[in-house]
Amino acid sequence: MKLCIVGSGYVGLVAGICFANFGNNVICVDKDETKISSLKTGKLPIYEPGLDVLMEKNTREGRLTFTTDLPGAIKDSEVIFLAVGTPPGKNHEADLSAVRTVAEIIGKNANGYKVVVNKSTVPVGTAQEVSKIIAQHYTGDFDVVSNPEFLREGNAVRDFTSPDRVVVGVNSERAEKVMHNLYKGIERTGRPVYFCKVESAEIIKYASNSFLATKISFINEMSELCDKVGADVKEVSKGMGLDTRIGSRFLQAGIGYGGSCFPKDVQALMVTGKQYGVDFKIIKSAEEVNFDRKHLTAKMLNEKMDLKGKTIALWGLAFKPKTDDMREAPSIVIVDDLIEAGAQIKGFDPVSVEEAKKSIGEKITYSKNPYDAASEADAVVLITEWDEFRNLDWAKVVKSMKGKLMIDGRNIYDPAEMTKVGFDYVGLGRG
Ligand code: NAD
């Protein structure tokens, strides 16, 4: 099939490259000329394990091209995916300006039946709005489909090619046939491709992310009780998770969720709720708990020392491991809190330093490795649970530090082992 993917960011590139690898002819489009020039020379603008190899293979075999020429790509494609950003607007609503712009360009350039597939995360009702915009400029046949994306950065290729499910919202048989055809490779592997109403598909995406965010905030609240009564939240979440109705995933206490999806999607769903007179009390609380959680690190450090003039090492800056994405990363809030309290910060991240420089800037110094960051520090805080931080030379770290405090923001270490090597170890909800 001939496809074009509009928006060559995390989602668009993964979708485009994987669809090409399934044997389709794919044009990846972006308005950002620098991004497209770099993609044309074989350079990925994002860090995503395994994606570079697939990109090289599919470009070499002629199934994958990159362009800024959106009108041309629309004319050449039967299926047009929208994978543009939908960042938070002024009042936390999803900003649909990129979606609307692309819809108008599709309307002005469509030259035959097109299936327009919304992969961007958009509020319920957007497919209808996109249809209206296209119809203002184009009188031929077309359908708008909702096909939200559930991939996780860092695991995106596997998530896209072997997903728990693909959700496709369609309101026409003709479009359903096209979408079946597109996803038949995935259906054959036994993964469910779930067809439903367009409006249901649009809600499934927001409801799923908000549910997962709620699960995280739930266990984070439990960890506070664990700290007060000497329980270990890791044991609590393991014991809860063994119940298959609950499951252990997204049930790990930490310093709060971040990233380009959970914070914005939770807030955008609340805006939609308000619009339709639904007061989402649970989701609102999940969001409030997470807000406090991002400020917890500074609060914990403040209780241990006067931060004025102290040096704090931050291990990990990205919002989660295996990505360079810094959007809404807890590290950004932590840096601001610590600087306000008068501390100096040395940060290290295995891949996101360049991205971190864009959002955090020169407020902190960037270290070459975790040892450099910890050297002469009064405390070290584990922010992102990269594998690189799991097995360090602890004697070397402890010896090089000025103080001995370690805050394990993701509960990846064994408290007894860390205490034995000489840290004043503090986990979250570890009793
Ligand atoms: P991104 O910011 O990485 O990429 C968006 C791209 O769209 C950018 O390269 C931008 O230049 C391009 N763009 C914007 N307007 C354009 C236009 N008019 N024409 C052509 N290109 C244009 O965003 P992302 O993280 O890939 O997210 C895309 C959508 O997918 C969002 O709605 C997001 O919520 C959703 N989503 C993201 C993830 C994730 O993990 N990142 C997962 C699931 C869903």
CSV table of C-alpha atoms and ligand atoms in Angstrom, one decimal:
chain,number,residue,atom,x,y,z
A,1,MET,CA,0.0,0.0,0.0
A,2,LYS,CA,1.1,3.6,-0.5
A,3,LEU,CA,1.1,5.6,2.7
A,4,CYS,CA,2.2,8.9,3.9
A,5,ILE,CA,2.8,9.8,7.5
A,6,VAL,CA,2.6,13.5,8.4
A,7,GLY,CA,4.8,14.4,11.3
A,8,SER,CA,8.2,12.6,11.6
A,9,GLY,CA,8.6,12.7,15.4
A,10,TYR,CA,8.6,9.8,17.8
A,11,VAL,CA,5.3,8.3,16.6
A,12,GLY,CA,5.5,9.2,13.0
A,13,LEU,CA,9.0,7.9,12.4
A,14,VAL,CA,8.3,4.6,14.3
A,15,ALA,CA,5.0,4.1,12.5
A,16,GLY,CA,6.5,5.1,9.1
A,17,ILE,CA,9.6,2.9,9.4
A,18,CYS,CA,7.7,-0.1,10.7
A,19,PHE,CA,4.9,0.2,8.0
A,20,ALA,CA,7.7,0.3,5.4
A,21,ASN,CA,9.2,-2.8,7.0
A,22,PHE,CA,5.8,-4.6,6.6
A,23,GLY,CA,6.3,-4.1,2.9
A,24,ASN,CA,4.4,-0.8,2.3
A,25,ASN,CA,5.7,2.2,0.4
A,26,VAL,CA,5.9,5.0,2.9
A,27,ILE,CA,6.6,8.7,2.6
A,28,CYS,CA,7.5,10.4,5.9
A,29,VAL,CA,6.6,14.0,5.8
A,30,ASP,CA,7.6,16.9,8.2
A,31,LYS,CA,7.5,20.6,8.0
A,32,ASP,CA,10.9,20.8,9.7
A,33,GLU,CA,13.4,21.0,6.9
A,34,THR,CA,16.4,20.3,9.2
A,35,LYS,CA,14.8,17.1,10.4
A,36,ILE,CA,14.0,15.9,6.9
A,37,SER,CA,17.5,16.8,5.6
A,38,SER,CA,19.0,14.8,8.4
A,39,LEU,CA,16.7,11.8,7.8
A,40,LYS,CA,17.6,11.9,4.1
A,41,THR,CA,21.2,11.4,5.0
A,42,GLY,CA,20.3,8.4,7.2
A,43,LYS,CA,20.4,10.2,10.6
A,44,LEU,CA,17.6,9.7,13.0
A,45,PRO,CA,16.7,12.9,15.0
A,46,ILE,CA,15.5,10.8,18.0
A,47,TYR,CA,17.1,8.1,20.1
A,48,GLU,CA,15.0,4.9,19.8
A,49,PRO,CA,16.7,1.5,20.1
A,50,GLY,CA,16.5,-0.6,16.9
A,51,LEU,CA,15.0,2.1,14.7
A,52,ASP,CA,18.2,3.1,12.9
A,53,VAL,CA,18.7,-0.4,11.6
A,54,LEU,CA,15.2,-0.6,10.2
A,55,MET,CA,15.4,2.9,8.7
A,56,GLU,CA,18.6,2.0,6.9
A,57,LYS,CA,17.2,-1.3,5.5
A,58,ASN,CA,13.9,0.1,4.3
A,59,THR,CA,15.5,3.3,2.8
A,60,ARG,CA,18.1,1.1,1.0
A,61,GLU,CA,15.3,-1.2,-0.3
A,62,GLY,CA,13.4,1.8,-1.7
A,63,ARG,CA,10.2,1.5,0.5
A,64,LEU,CA,10.9,4.6,2.6
A,65,THR,CA,11.4,8.2,1.6
A,66,PHE,CA,11.4,11.6,3.4
A,67,THR,CA,10.0,14.9,2.2
A,68,THR,CA,8.7,18.3,3.2
A,69,ASP,CA,6.4,18.3,0.2
A,70,LEU,CA,3.0,17.5,1.9
A,71,PRO,CA,0.8,18.2,-1.1
A,72,GLY,CA,2.9,15.8,-3.3
A,73,ALA,CA,2.8,13.1,-0.6
A,74,ILE,CA,-1.0,13.4,-0.3
A,75,LYS,CA,-1.5,13.0,-4.0
A,76,ASP,CA,0.8,9.9,-4.0
A,77,SER,CA,-0.9,8.1,-1.1
A,78,GLU,CA,-4.1,6.1,-0.5
A,79,VAL,CA,-3.7,6.3,3.3
A,80,ILE,CA,-2.6,9.5,5.0
A,81,PHE,CA,-1.6,9.2,8.7
A,82,LEU,CA,-1.6,12.3,11.0
A,83,ALA,CA,1.1,11.9,13.5
A,84,VAL,CA,1.7,15.6,14.3
A,85,GLY,CA,2.2,16.9,17.8
A,86,THR,CA,-0.8,17.8,20.0
A,87,PRO,CA,0.9,19.6,22.8
A,88,PRO,CA,-1.0,21.2,25.7
A,89,GLY,CA,-2.7,24.5,24.9
A,90,LYS,CA,-3.1,27.5,27.2
A,91,ASN,CA,-5.7,25.9,29.3
A,92,HIS,CA,-4.3,22.3,29.1
A,93,GLU,CA,-6.6,21.4,26.2
A,94,ALA,CA,-4.9,19.5,23.3
A,95,ASP,CA,-3.7,22.0,20.8
A,96,LEU,CA,-5.1,20.8,17.5
A,97,SER,CA,-3.6,23.6,15.3
A,98,ALA,CA,-1.2,21.2,13.5
A,99,VAL,CA,-4.0,18.6,13.0
A,100,ARG,CA,-6.3,21.4,11.5
A,101,THR,CA,-3.5,22.7,9.3
A,102,VAL,CA,-2.8,19.3,7.8
A,103,ALA,CA,-6.5,18.5,7.4
A,104,GLU,CA,-6.9,21.7,5.3
A,105,ILE,CA,-3.9,20.8,3.1
A,106,ILE,CA,-5.4,17.3,2.6
A,107,GLY,CA,-8.7,18.9,1.6
A,108,LYS,CA,-6.9,21.1,-0.9
A,109,ASN,CA,-4.8,18.3,-2.5
A,110,ALA,CA,-6.8,15.1,-2.3
A,111,ASN,CA,-7.1,13.6,-5.8
A,112,GLY,CA,-9.2,10.5,-5.2
A,113,TYR,CA,-10.5,8.3,-2.4
A,114,LYS,CA,-8.3,8.8,0.7
A,115,VAL,CA,-8.3,7.2,4.1
A,116,VAL,CA,-7.2,9.9,6.6
A,117,VAL,CA,-6.0,8.2,9.8
A,118,ASN,CA,-5.6,10.1,13.0
A,119,LYS,CA,-2.6,8.6,15.0
A,120,SER,CA,-2.0,11.7,17.0
A,121,THR,CA,-3.7,11.7,20.4
A,122,VAL,CA,-6.8,13.9,20.0
A,123,PRO,CA,-9.9,14.5,22.0
A,124,VAL,CA,-13.2,12.9,21.1
A,125,GLY,CA,-14.9,14.7,18.2
A,126,THR,CA,-11.7,15.5,16.4
A,127,ALA,CA,-12.3,13.0,13.6
A,128,GLN,CA,-15.6,14.7,12.9
A,129,GLU,CA,-13.8,18.1,12.9
A,130,VAL,CA,-11.1,16.8,10.5
A,131,SER,CA,-13.9,15.5,8.2
A,132,LYS,CA,-15.6,18.9,8.2
A,133,ILE,CA,-12.3,20.7,7.4
A,134,ILE,CA,-11.5,18.4,4.5
A,135,ALA,CA,-15.0,18.6,3.1
A,136,GLN,CA,-14.8,22.4,3.0
A,137,HIS,CA,-12.1,22.0,0.2
A,138,TYR,CA,-12.8,18.6,-1.3
A,139,THR,CA,-16.0,17.1,-2.6
A,140,GLY,CA,-14.6,13.6,-3.5
A,141,ASP,CA,-14.8,10.5,-1.3
A,142,PHE,CA,-12.7,10.1,1.8
A,143,ASP,CA,-13.0,8.6,5.3
A,144,VAL,CA,-11.5,9.7,8.6
A,145,VAL,CA,-10.3,6.9,10.9
A,146,SER,CA,-9.1,7.1,14.5
A,147,ASN,CA,-6.1,4.8,15.1
A,148,PRO,CA,-4.5,6.0,18.4
A,149,GLU,CA,-0.9,4.9,19.1
A,150,PHE,CA,0.1,3.2,22.3
A,151,LEU,CA,3.8,2.7,21.8
A,152,ARG,CA,6.2,3.5,24.6
A,153,GLU,CA,9.4,5.4,23.9
A,154,GLY,CA,12.4,3.2,24.4
A,155,ASN,CA,10.4,0.1,23.4
A,156,ALA,CA,8.7,1.6,20.4
A,157,VAL,CA,9.6,-0.7,17.6
A,158,ARG,CA,8.6,-3.8,19.6
A,159,ASP,CA,5.4,-2.0,20.8
A,160,PHE,CA,4.5,-1.1,17.2
A,161,THR,CA,5.2,-4.4,15.6
A,162,SER,CA,3.9,-6.6,18.5
A,163,PRO,CA,1.3,-4.5,20.3
A,164,ASP,CA,-1.1,-5.7,23.0
A,165,ARG,CA,-3.8,-4.4,20.7
A,166,VAL,CA,-4.3,-2.1,17.8
A,167,VAL,CA,-7.4,0.1,18.2
A,168,VAL,CA,-9.1,1.3,15.0
A,169,GLY,CA,-12.2,3.5,15.1
A,170,VAL,CA,-14.1,3.5,11.8
A,171,ASN,CA,-17.5,4.6,10.6
A,172,SER,CA,-17.3,3.2,7.1
A,173,GLU,CA,-16.9,-0.4,5.6
A,174,ARG,CA,-14.7,0.9,2.9
A,175,ALA,CA,-12.2,2.4,5.4
A,176,GLU,CA,-12.5,-0.7,7.6
A,177,LYS,CA,-11.3,-2.9,4.7
A,178,VAL,CA,-8.3,-0.6,4.0
A,179,MET,CA,-7.4,-0.7,7.7
A,180,HIS,CA,-7.8,-4.5,7.9
A,181,ASN,CA,-5.4,-4.8,4.9
A,182,LEU,CA,-2.9,-2.5,6.5
A,183,TYR,CA,-2.8,-4.4,9.8
A,184,LYS,CA,-3.2,-7.9,8.5
A,185,GLY,CA,0.4,-8.7,9.2
A,186,ILE,CA,-0.1,-7.8,12.9
A,187,GLU,CA,-3.5,-9.7,13.0
A,188,ARG,CA,-1.8,-12.8,11.6
A,189,THR,CA,0.6,-12.8,14.6
A,190,GLY,CA,-2.4,-13.2,16.9
A,191,ARG,CA,-2.4,-9.7,18.2
A,192,PRO,CA,-5.9,-8.2,18.3
A,193,VAL,CA,-6.9,-5.5,16.0
A,194,TYR,CA,-10.0,-4.1,17.6
A,195,PHE,CA,-12.5,-2.2,15.4
A,196,CYS,CA,-14.9,0.1,17.1
A,197,LYS,CA,-16.7,3.4,16.7
A,198,VAL,CA,-14.4,6.4,15.9
A,199,GLU,CA,-15.6,8.2,19.1
A,200,SER,CA,-14.8,5.1,21.2
A,201,ALA,CA,-11.3,4.8,19.8
A,202,GLU,CA,-10.6,8.5,20.6
A,203,ILE,CA,-11.7,8.0,24.2
A,204,ILE,CA,-9.8,4.6,24.6
A,205,LYS,CA,-6.5,6.4,24.2
A,206,TYR,CA,-7.1,9.1,26.8
A,207,ALA,CA,-8.8,6.6,29.2
A,208,SER,CA,-5.9,4.2,28.9
A,209,ASN,CA,-3.3,6.8,29.7
A,210,SER,CA,-5.3,8.3,32.5
A,211,PHE,CA,-5.9,4.9,34.0
A,212,LEU,CA,-2.1,4.1,34.0
A,213,ALA,CA,-1.3,7.5,35.5
A,214,THR,CA,-3.9,6.8,38.2
A,215,LYS,CA,-2.2,3.4,38.9
A,216,ILE,CA,1.1,5.2,39.4
A,217,SER,CA,-0.3,7.8,41.7
A,218,PHE,CA,-2.2,5.2,43.7
A,219,ILE,CA,1.0,3.3,44.5
A,220,ASN,CA,2.8,6.5,45.2
A,221,GLU,CA,0.3,7.4,47.8
A,222,MET,CA,0.6,3.8,49.3
A,223,SER,CA,4.4,4.4,49.5
A,224,GLU,CA,3.8,7.3,51.9
A,225,LEU,CA,2.0,5.1,54.3
A,226,CYS,CA,4.7,2.4,53.9
A,227,ASP,CA,7.3,5.0,55.0
A,228,LYS,CA,5.3,5.8,58.1
A,229,VAL,CA,4.6,2.2,59.3
A,230,GLY,CA,7.8,0.4,58.3
A,231,ALA,CA,6.3,-1.5,55.3
A,232,ASP,CA,8.2,-1.9,52.0
A,233,VAL,CA,6.2,-0.6,49.0
A,234,LYS,CA,8.1,-2.9,46.7
A,235,GLU,CA,6.7,-5.9,48.6
A,236,VAL,CA,3.2,-4.3,48.7
A,237,SER,CA,3.2,-3.7,44.9
A,238,LYS,CA,4.5,-7.3,44.3
A,239,GLY,CA,1.9,-8.7,46.6
A,240,MET,CA,-0.8,-6.7,44.9
A,241,GLY,CA,0.4,-7.3,41.4
A,242,LEU,CA,0.4,-11.1,41.8
A,243,ASP,CA,-3.4,-10.7,41.6
A,244,THR,CA,-4.0,-11.0,37.8
A,245,ARG,CA,-6.9,-8.6,38.1
A,246,ILE,CA,-4.4,-5.9,39.2
A,247,GLY,CA,-1.0,-6.8,37.6
A,248,SER,CA,2.3,-5.3,38.7
A,249,ARG,CA,3.0,-3.0,35.7
A,250,PHE,CA,2.7,0.7,36.4
A,251,LEU,CA,2.5,-0.1,40.1
A,252,GLN,CA,6.1,1.0,41.1
A,253,ALA,CA,6.5,3.9,43.4
A,254,GLY,CA,8.8,6.7,42.2
A,255,ILE,CA,9.3,10.4,42.0
A,256,GLY,CA,6.3,10.9,39.6
A,257,TYR,CA,5.4,10.3,36.0
A,258,GLY,CA,6.4,12.6,33.3
A,259,GLY,CA,6.9,12.4,29.5
A,260,SER,CA,5.1,13.7,26.5
A,261,CYS,CA,1.9,11.7,27.1
A,262,PHE,CA,0.7,11.1,30.6
A,263,PRO,CA,0.8,14.7,32.0
A,264,LYS,CA,-0.8,16.2,28.9
A,265,ASP,CA,-3.3,13.5,28.2
A,266,VAL,CA,-4.6,13.4,31.8
A,267,GLN,CA,-5.1,17.2,31.7
A,268,ALA,CA,-6.6,17.2,28.3
A,269,LEU,CA,-9.2,14.5,29.4
A,270,MET,CA,-10.1,16.7,32.3
A,271,VAL,CA,-10.7,19.6,29.9
A,272,THR,CA,-12.9,17.3,27.7
A,273,GLY,CA,-14.8,16.2,30.9
A,274,LYS,CA,-15.5,19.8,31.8
A,275,GLN,CA,-16.7,20.6,28.3
A,276,TYR,CA,-19.3,17.8,28.6
A,277,GLY,CA,-20.1,18.3,32.2
A,278,VAL,CA,-18.3,15.3,33.6
A,279,ASP,CA,-16.2,15.9,36.7
A,280,PHE,CA,-13.3,13.4,36.7
A,281,LYS,CA,-12.6,13.3,40.4
A,282,ILE,CA,-10.3,10.3,40.3
A,283,ILE,CA,-8.2,11.6,37.4
A,284,LYS,CA,-7.9,15.0,39.1
A,285,SER,CA,-6.6,13.4,42.2
A,286,ALA,CA,-4.1,11.3,40.2
A,287,GLU,CA,-2.8,14.5,38.7
A,288,GLU,CA,-2.6,16.3,42.1
A,289,VAL,CA,-0.6,13.4,43.7
A,290,ASN,CA,1.8,13.5,40.8
A,291,PHE,CA,2.3,17.2,41.1
A,292,ASP,CA,3.4,16.7,44.8
A,293,ARG,CA,5.5,13.8,43.9
A,294,LYS,CA,7.7,15.8,41.5
A,295,HIS,CA,8.5,18.2,44.4
A,296,LEU,CA,9.2,15.3,46.8
A,297,THR,CA,12.9,15.0,46.1
A,298,ALA,CA,13.7,18.6,47.1
A,299,LYS,CA,11.5,18.2,50.2
A,300,MET,CA,13.4,15.0,51.2
A,301,LEU,CA,16.8,16.6,50.6
A,302,ASN,CA,15.7,19.7,52.5
A,303,GLU,CA,14.8,17.6,55.5
A,304,LYS,CA,18.3,16.1,55.5
A,305,MET,CA,20.4,19.2,55.0
A,306,ASP,CA,20.5,22.9,54.4
A,307,LEU,CA,20.8,22.9,50.6
A,308,LYS,CA,22.5,26.3,50.4
A,309,GLY,CA,25.9,25.8,48.7
A,310,LYS,CA,25.5,22.0,48.6
A,311,THR,CA,26.3,20.0,45.5
A,312,ILE,CA,23.7,17.4,44.4
A,313,ALA,CA,24.3,14.8,41.8
A,314,LEU,CA,21.4,13.8,39.6
A,315,TRP,CA,21.7,10.4,37.9
A,316,GLY,CA,19.4,10.4,34.9
A,317,LEU,CA,17.6,13.4,33.4
A,318,ALA,CA,15.3,11.9,30.7
A,319,PHE,CA,11.7,11.2,31.8
A,320,LYS,CA,12.4,7.4,31.6
A,321,PRO,CA,15.2,5.1,30.5
A,322,LYS,CA,16.0,4.3,26.9
A,323,THR,CA,14.8,7.6,25.5
A,324,ASP,CA,16.3,11.1,25.2
A,325,ASP,CA,12.9,12.7,25.6
A,326,MET,CA,12.9,15.4,28.2
A,327,ARG,CA,9.3,16.5,27.9
A,328,GLU,CA,7.7,17.0,31.3
A,329,ALA,CA,10.6,15.1,32.9
A,330,PRO,CA,10.6,15.2,36.7
A,331,SER,CA,14.2,16.2,36.6
A,332,ILE,CA,13.2,19.7,35.3
A,333,VAL,CA,11.0,20.3,38.4
A,334,ILE,CA,13.7,18.9,40.7
A,335,VAL,CA,16.4,21.1,39.2
A,336,ASP,CA,14.3,24.2,39.7
A,337,ASP,CA,13.4,23.3,43.3
A,338,LEU,CA,17.0,22.6,44.2
A,339,ILE,CA,18.4,25.7,42.5
A,340,GLU,CA,15.8,27.8,44.3
A,341,ALA,CA,17.0,26.3,47.6
A,342,GLY,CA,20.6,27.3,46.8
A,343,ALA,CA,22.1,24.0,45.6
A,344,GLN,CA,24.5,23.4,42.8
A,345,ILE,CA,23.7,20.5,40.5
A,346,LYS,CA,25.8,18.1,38.5
A,347,GLY,CA,23.7,16.0,36.1
A,348,PHE,CA,24.5,12.9,34.1
A,349,ASP,CA,22.3,11.0,31.6
A,350,PRO,CA,23.6,8.3,29.2
A,351,VAL,CA,21.7,9.8,26.2
A,352,SER,CA,19.6,12.8,26.9
A,353,VAL,CA,22.3,15.5,27.7
A,354,GLU,CA,21.7,17.3,24.4
A,355,GLU,CA,18.0,17.3,24.9
A,356,ALA,CA,18.4,18.3,28.6
A,357,LYS,CA,20.5,21.3,27.6
A,358,LYS,CA,17.5,22.5,25.6
A,359,SER,CA,15.0,22.3,28.5
A,360,ILE,CA,17.3,22.8,31.6
A,361,GLY,CA,20.0,24.8,29.9
A,362,GLU,CA,23.2,25.8,31.7
A,363,LYS,CA,21.6,26.0,35.2
A,364,ILE,CA,23.4,22.8,36.0
A,365,THR,CA,26.8,21.3,35.0
A,366,TYR,CA,26.7,18.2,32.9
A,367,SER,CA,29.0,15.3,33.9
A,368,LYS,CA,30.7,12.8,31.6
A,369,ASN,CA,29.6,9.8,33.7
A,370,PRO,CA,27.9,8.9,37.0
A,371,TYR,CA,31.2,8.9,38.9
A,372,ASP,CA,32.1,12.4,37.8
A,373,ALA,CA,28.6,13.6,38.8
A,374,ALA,CA,28.9,12.0,42.3
A,375,SER,CA,32.5,13.2,42.9
A,376,GLU,CA,32.5,15.8,45.7
A,377,ALA,CA,28.7,15.7,45.9
A,378,ASP,CA,26.8,16.0,49.2
A,379,ALA,CA,24.1,13.7,47.9
A,380,VAL,CA,23.3,11.7,44.9
A,381,VAL,CA,19.7,11.2,43.6
A,382,LEU,CA,18.8,8.5,41.2
A,383,ILE,CA,16.2,10.1,38.9
A,384,THR,CA,16.0,7.8,35.8
A,385,GLU,CA,16.4,4.0,36.2
A,386,TRP,CA,18.9,3.5,33.3
A,387,ASP,CA,20.6,0.1,33.4
A,388,GLU,CA,23.9,2.0,33.5
A,389,PHE,CA,23.2,2.9,37.1
A,390,ARG,CA,22.4,-0.5,38.5
A,391,ASN,CA,25.9,-1.9,38.9
A,392,LEU,CA,28.4,0.8,39.7
A,393,ASP,CA,31.7,0.5,41.6
A,394,TRP,CA,30.0,1.6,44.9
A,395,ALA,CA,33.2,1.9,46.9
A,396,LYS,CA,34.5,4.3,44.3
A,397,VAL,CA,31.3,6.4,44.4
A,398,VAL,CA,31.1,6.6,48.2
A,399,LYS,CA,34.8,7.5,48.5
A,400,SER,CA,34.6,10.3,46.0
A,401,MET,CA,31.5,11.9,47.6
A,402,LYS,CA,31.6,14.7,50.2
A,403,GLY,CA,28.4,13.4,51.9
A,404,LYS,CA,26.9,10.0,51.9
A,405,LEU,CA,23.3,10.5,51.2
A,406,MET,CA,21.7,8.6,48.3
A,407,ILE,CA,18.0,9.1,47.4
A,408,ASP,CA,16.8,6.3,45.2
A,409,GLY,CA,14.0,7.9,43.3
A,410,ARG,CA,13.0,4.7,41.5
A,411,ASN,CA,13.6,2.1,44.2
A,412,ILE,CA,16.1,0.2,42.1
A,413,TYR,CA,18.7,-0.6,44.8
A,414,ASP,CA,18.7,-3.0,47.7
A,415,PRO,CA,18.6,-0.8,50.9
A,416,ALA,CA,20.7,-3.3,52.9
A,417,GLU,CA,23.4,-3.4,50.2
A,418,MET,CA,23.5,0.3,49.8
A,419,THR,CA,23.8,0.8,53.5
A,420,LYS,CA,26.5,-1.8,53.7
A,421,VAL,CA,28.7,0.0,51.1
A,422,GLY,CA,28.4,3.2,53.1
A,423,PHE,CA,25.5,5.2,51.8
A,424,ASP,CA,23.0,6.9,54.0
A,425,TYR,CA,20.3,5.3,51.7
A,426,VAL,CA,16.7,6.6,51.4
A,427,GLY,CA,14.3,4.9,49.1
A,428,LEU,CA,10.6,5.8,48.6
A,429,GLY,CA,8.3,3.8,50.8
A,430,ARG,CA,10.9,1.3,51.8
A,431,GLY,CA,10.1,1.6,55.5
B,1,NAD,P1,6.8,15.0,18.1
B,1,NAD,O1,6.7,16.4,18.6
B,1,NAD,O2,8.0,14.1,18.4
B,1,NAD,O3,6.6,15.0,16.5
B,1,NAD,C1,5.6,15.7,15.8
B,1,NAD,C2,6.1,16.1,14.5
B,1,NAD,O4,5.1,16.7,13.7
B,1,NAD,C3,7.3,17.2,14.6
B,1,NAD,O5,8.4,16.6,13.9
B,1,NAD,C4,6.7,18.4,13.8
B,1,NAD,O6,7.7,19.1,13.1
B,1,NAD,C5,5.7,17.7,12.9
B,1,NAD,N1,4.7,18.7,12.4
B,1,NAD,C6,3.9,19.6,13.1
B,1,NAD,N2,3.1,20.2,12.3
B,1,NAD,C7,3.3,19.8,11.1
B,1,NAD,C8,2.8,20.1,9.8
B,1,NAD,N3,1.9,21.0,9.7
B,1,NAD,N4,3.2,19.4,8.7
B,1,NAD,C9,4.2,18.4,8.9
B,1,NAD,N5,4.7,18.1,10.1
B,1,NAD,C10,4.3,18.8,11.1
B,1,NAD,O7,5.5,14.3,18.6
B,1,NAD,P2,5.3,12.7,19.0
B,1,NAD,O8,5.8,12.4,20.3
B,1,NAD,O9,5.7,11.9,17.8
B,1,NAD,O10,3.7,12.7,19.2
B,1,NAD,C11,2.8,12.8,18.1
B,1,NAD,C12,1.4,12.5,18.5
B,1,NAD,O11,1.4,11.1,19.0
B,1,NAD,C13,0.9,13.3,19.7
B,1,NAD,O12,-0.4,13.5,19.6
B,1,NAD,C14,1.2,12.4,20.9
B,1,NAD,O13,0.4,12.7,22.0
B,1,NAD,C15,0.9,11.0,20.3
B,1,NAD,N6,1.6,9.9,21.0
B,1,NAD,C16,2.9,10.1,21.4
B,1,NAD,C17,3.6,9.0,22.0
B,1,NAD,C18,5.0,9.1,22.4
B,1,NAD,O14,5.5,8.2,23.1
B,1,NAD,N7,5.8,10.1,22.0
B,1,NAD,C19,2.9,7.8,22.2
B,1,NAD,C20,1.6,7.7,21.7
B,1,NAD,C21,1.0,8.8,21.2
